């Protein structure tokens, strides 16, 4: 994968990115959960092992030709907050 593609994928995942979505980083900082490098690393690892793992599974299924509408429904079922579903769709459309 090119560096440009990596930057595009990372852009919406970090607070400095061009999109207004950071996976809850702002709330974690505001609550004191993220307050230094070690807690930031723990937060990112937690996101990777939860939301990241789910996204990777859905992406792998899409790459094998699995029905995209079924995958969309599966993603919705795993994203209970309506605001997060809207953000995910917006980010997906922008990436396409």
PDB file of C-alpha atoms in Angstrom:
ATOM      1  CA  UNK A   1       0.000   0.000   0.000  1.00  0.00           C
ATOM      2  CA  UNK A   2       1.339   3.427  -0.869  1.00  0.00           C
ATOM      3  CA  UNK A   3       2.049   6.072   1.752  1.00  0.00           C
ATOM      4  CA  UNK A   4      -0.665   8.216   0.225  1.00  0.00           C
ATOM      5  CA  UNK A   5      -3.221   5.454   0.706  1.00  0.00           C
ATOM      6  CA  UNK A   6      -2.093   4.958   4.301  1.00  0.00           C
ATOM      7  CA  UNK A   7      -2.442   8.676   4.988  1.00  0.00           C
ATOM      8  CA  UNK A   8      -5.921   8.660   3.457  1.00  0.00           C
ATOM      9  CA  UNK A   9      -6.979   5.735   5.623  1.00  0.00           C
ATOM     10  CA  UNK A  10      -5.438   7.249   8.771  1.00  0.00           C
ATOM     11  CA  UNK A  11      -6.817  10.734   8.120  1.00  0.00           C
ATOM     12  CA  UNK A  12     -10.276  10.036   9.486  1.00  0.00           C
ATOM     13  CA  UNK A  13      -8.962   7.973  12.408  1.00  0.00           C
ATOM     14  CA  UNK A  14      -6.936  10.667  14.202  1.00  0.00           C
ATOM     15  CA  UNK A  15      -7.951  14.039  15.695  1.00  0.00           C
ATOM     16  CA  UNK A  16      -5.588  15.928  13.362  1.00  0.00           C
ATOM     17  CA  UNK A  17      -7.262  14.417  10.299  1.00  0.00           C
ATOM     18  CA  UNK A  18      -9.475  16.180   7.820  1.00  0.00           C
ATOM     19  CA  UNK A  19     -12.602  14.397   9.023  1.00  0.00           C
ATOM     20  CA  UNK A  20     -14.499  14.991  12.254  1.00  0.00           C
ATOM     21  CA  UNK A  21     -14.111  11.468  13.626  1.00  0.00           C
ATOM     22  CA  UNK A  22     -11.410  10.102  15.896  1.00  0.00           C
ATOM     23  CA  UNK A  23     -12.998   7.030  17.413  1.00  0.00           C
ATOM     24  CA  UNK A  24     -13.762   8.723  20.710  1.00  0.00           C
ATOM     25  CA  UNK A  25     -10.312  10.187  21.357  1.00  0.00           C
ATOM     26  CA  UNK A  26     -11.629  13.600  22.412  1.00  0.00           C
ATOM     27  CA  UNK A  27     -13.987  12.057  24.968  1.00  0.00           C
ATOM     28  CA  UNK A  28     -11.179   9.848  26.289  1.00  0.00           C
ATOM     29  CA  UNK A  29      -8.939  12.891  26.748  1.00  0.00           C
ATOM     30  CA  UNK A  30     -11.747  14.915  28.344  1.00  0.00           C
ATOM     31  CA  UNK A  31     -12.497  12.125  30.831  1.00  0.00           C
ATOM     32  CA  UNK A  32      -8.823  11.692  31.702  1.00  0.00           C
ATOM     33  CA  UNK A  33      -8.627   8.180  30.263  1.00  0.00           C
ATOM     34  CA  UNK A  34      -6.010   9.363  27.764  1.00  0.00           C
ATOM     35  CA  UNK A  35      -3.497  11.628  29.487  1.00  0.00           C
ATOM     36  CA  UNK A  36      -0.019  10.540  28.356  1.00  0.00           C
ATOM     37  CA  UNK A  37       1.775   8.461  25.747  1.00  0.00           C
ATOM     38  CA  UNK A  38       1.144   5.158  27.529  1.00  0.00           C
ATOM     39  CA  UNK A  39      -2.593   5.772  27.909  1.00  0.00           C
ATOM     40  CA  UNK A  40      -2.787   6.940  24.279  1.00  0.00           C
ATOM     41  CA  UNK A  41      -1.114   3.705  23.194  1.00  0.00           C
ATOM     42  CA  UNK A  42      -3.532   1.676  25.335  1.00  0.00           C
ATOM     43  CA  UNK A  43      -6.497   3.545  23.830  1.00  0.00           C
ATOM     44  CA  UNK A  44      -5.279   2.946  20.256  1.00  0.00           C
ATOM     45  CA  UNK A  45      -4.591  -0.730  20.953  1.00  0.00           C
ATOM     46  CA  UNK A  46      -8.065  -1.092  22.433  1.00  0.00           C
ATOM     47  CA  UNK A  47      -9.636   0.462  19.356  1.00  0.00           C
ATOM     48  CA  UNK A  48      -7.518  -1.775  17.124  1.00  0.00           C
ATOM     49  CA  UNK A  49      -8.586  -4.929  18.969  1.00  0.00           C
ATOM     50  CA  UNK A  50     -12.277  -4.006  18.964  1.00  0.00           C
ATOM     51  CA  UNK A  51     -13.466  -1.730  16.163  1.00  0.00           C
ATOM     52  CA  UNK A  52     -10.351  -2.379  14.074  1.00  0.00           C
ATOM     53  CA  UNK A  53     -10.746  -6.140  14.210  1.00  0.00           C
ATOM     54  CA  UNK A  54     -14.411  -5.893  13.258  1.00  0.00           C
ATOM     55  CA  UNK A  55     -13.639  -3.544  10.357  1.00  0.00           C
ATOM     56  CA  UNK A  56     -10.877  -5.848   9.149  1.00  0.00           C
ATOM     57  CA  UNK A  57     -13.242  -8.819   9.150  1.00  0.00           C
ATOM     58  CA  UNK A  58     -15.858  -6.930   7.183  1.00  0.00           C
ATOM     59  CA  UNK A  59     -13.229  -5.694   4.720  1.00  0.00           C
ATOM     60  CA  UNK A  60     -11.891  -9.221   4.239  1.00  0.00           C
ATOM     61  CA  UNK A  61     -15.406 -10.491   3.548  1.00  0.00           C
ATOM     62  CA  UNK A  62     -15.954  -7.681   1.039  1.00  0.00           C
ATOM     63  CA  UNK A  63     -12.673  -8.541  -0.702  1.00  0.00           C
ATOM     64  CA  UNK A  64     -13.876 -12.114  -1.218  1.00  0.00           C
ATOM     65  CA  UNK A  65     -17.039 -10.899  -2.918  1.00  0.00           C
ATOM     66  CA  UNK A  66     -19.473 -11.259  -0.022  1.00  0.00           C
ATOM     67  CA  UNK A  67     -22.763  -9.406  -0.500  1.00  0.00           C
ATOM     68  CA  UNK A  68     -22.099  -5.754   0.315  1.00  0.00           C
ATOM     69  CA  UNK A  69     -25.660  -5.142   1.509  1.00  0.00           C
ATOM     70  CA  UNK A  70     -25.332  -7.987   4.006  1.00  0.00           C
ATOM     71  CA  UNK A  71     -21.991  -6.568   5.135  1.00  0.00           C
ATOM     72  CA  UNK A  72     -23.549  -3.122   5.521  1.00  0.00           C
ATOM     73  CA  UNK A  73     -26.265  -4.618   7.727  1.00  0.00           C
ATOM     74  CA  UNK A  74     -23.613  -6.477   9.743  1.00  0.00           C
ATOM     75  CA  UNK A  75     -21.680  -3.230  10.245  1.00  0.00           C
ATOM     76  CA  UNK A  76     -24.858  -1.463  11.357  1.00  0.00           C
ATOM     77  CA  UNK A  77     -25.588  -4.227  13.867  1.00  0.00           C
ATOM     78  CA  UNK A  78     -22.124  -3.767  15.342  1.00  0.00           C
ATOM     79  CA  UNK A  79     -22.438   0.029  15.509  1.00  0.00           C
ATOM     80  CA  UNK A  80     -25.309   0.737  17.905  1.00  0.00           C
ATOM     81  CA  UNK A  81     -24.929   4.536  18.016  1.00  0.00           C
ATOM     82  CA  UNK A  82     -26.770   6.259  15.139  1.00  0.00           C
ATOM     83  CA  UNK A  83     -24.208   9.095  15.064  1.00  0.00           C
ATOM     84  CA  UNK A  84     -21.356   6.624  14.572  1.00  0.00           C
ATOM     85  CA  UNK A  85     -23.266   4.893  11.767  1.00  0.00           C
ATOM     86  CA  UNK A  86     -23.751   8.235   9.997  1.00  0.00           C
ATOM     87  CA  UNK A  87     -20.064   9.098  10.395  1.00  0.00           C
ATOM     88  CA  UNK A  88     -18.977   5.678   9.130  1.00  0.00           C
ATOM     89  CA  UNK A  89     -21.150   6.066   6.031  1.00  0.00           C
ATOM     90  CA  UNK A  90     -19.817   9.569   5.370  1.00  0.00           C
ATOM     91  CA  UNK A  91     -16.217   8.380   5.709  1.00  0.00           C
ATOM     92  CA  UNK A  92     -16.923   5.425   3.449  1.00  0.00           C
ATOM     93  CA  UNK A  93     -18.456   7.615   0.765  1.00  0.00           C
ATOM     94  CA  UNK A  94     -15.499  10.013   0.961  1.00  0.00           C
ATOM     95  CA  UNK A  95     -13.037   7.149   0.609  1.00  0.00           C
ATOM     96  CA  UNK A  96     -14.876   5.792  -2.433  1.00  0.00           C
TER      97      UNK A  96
END
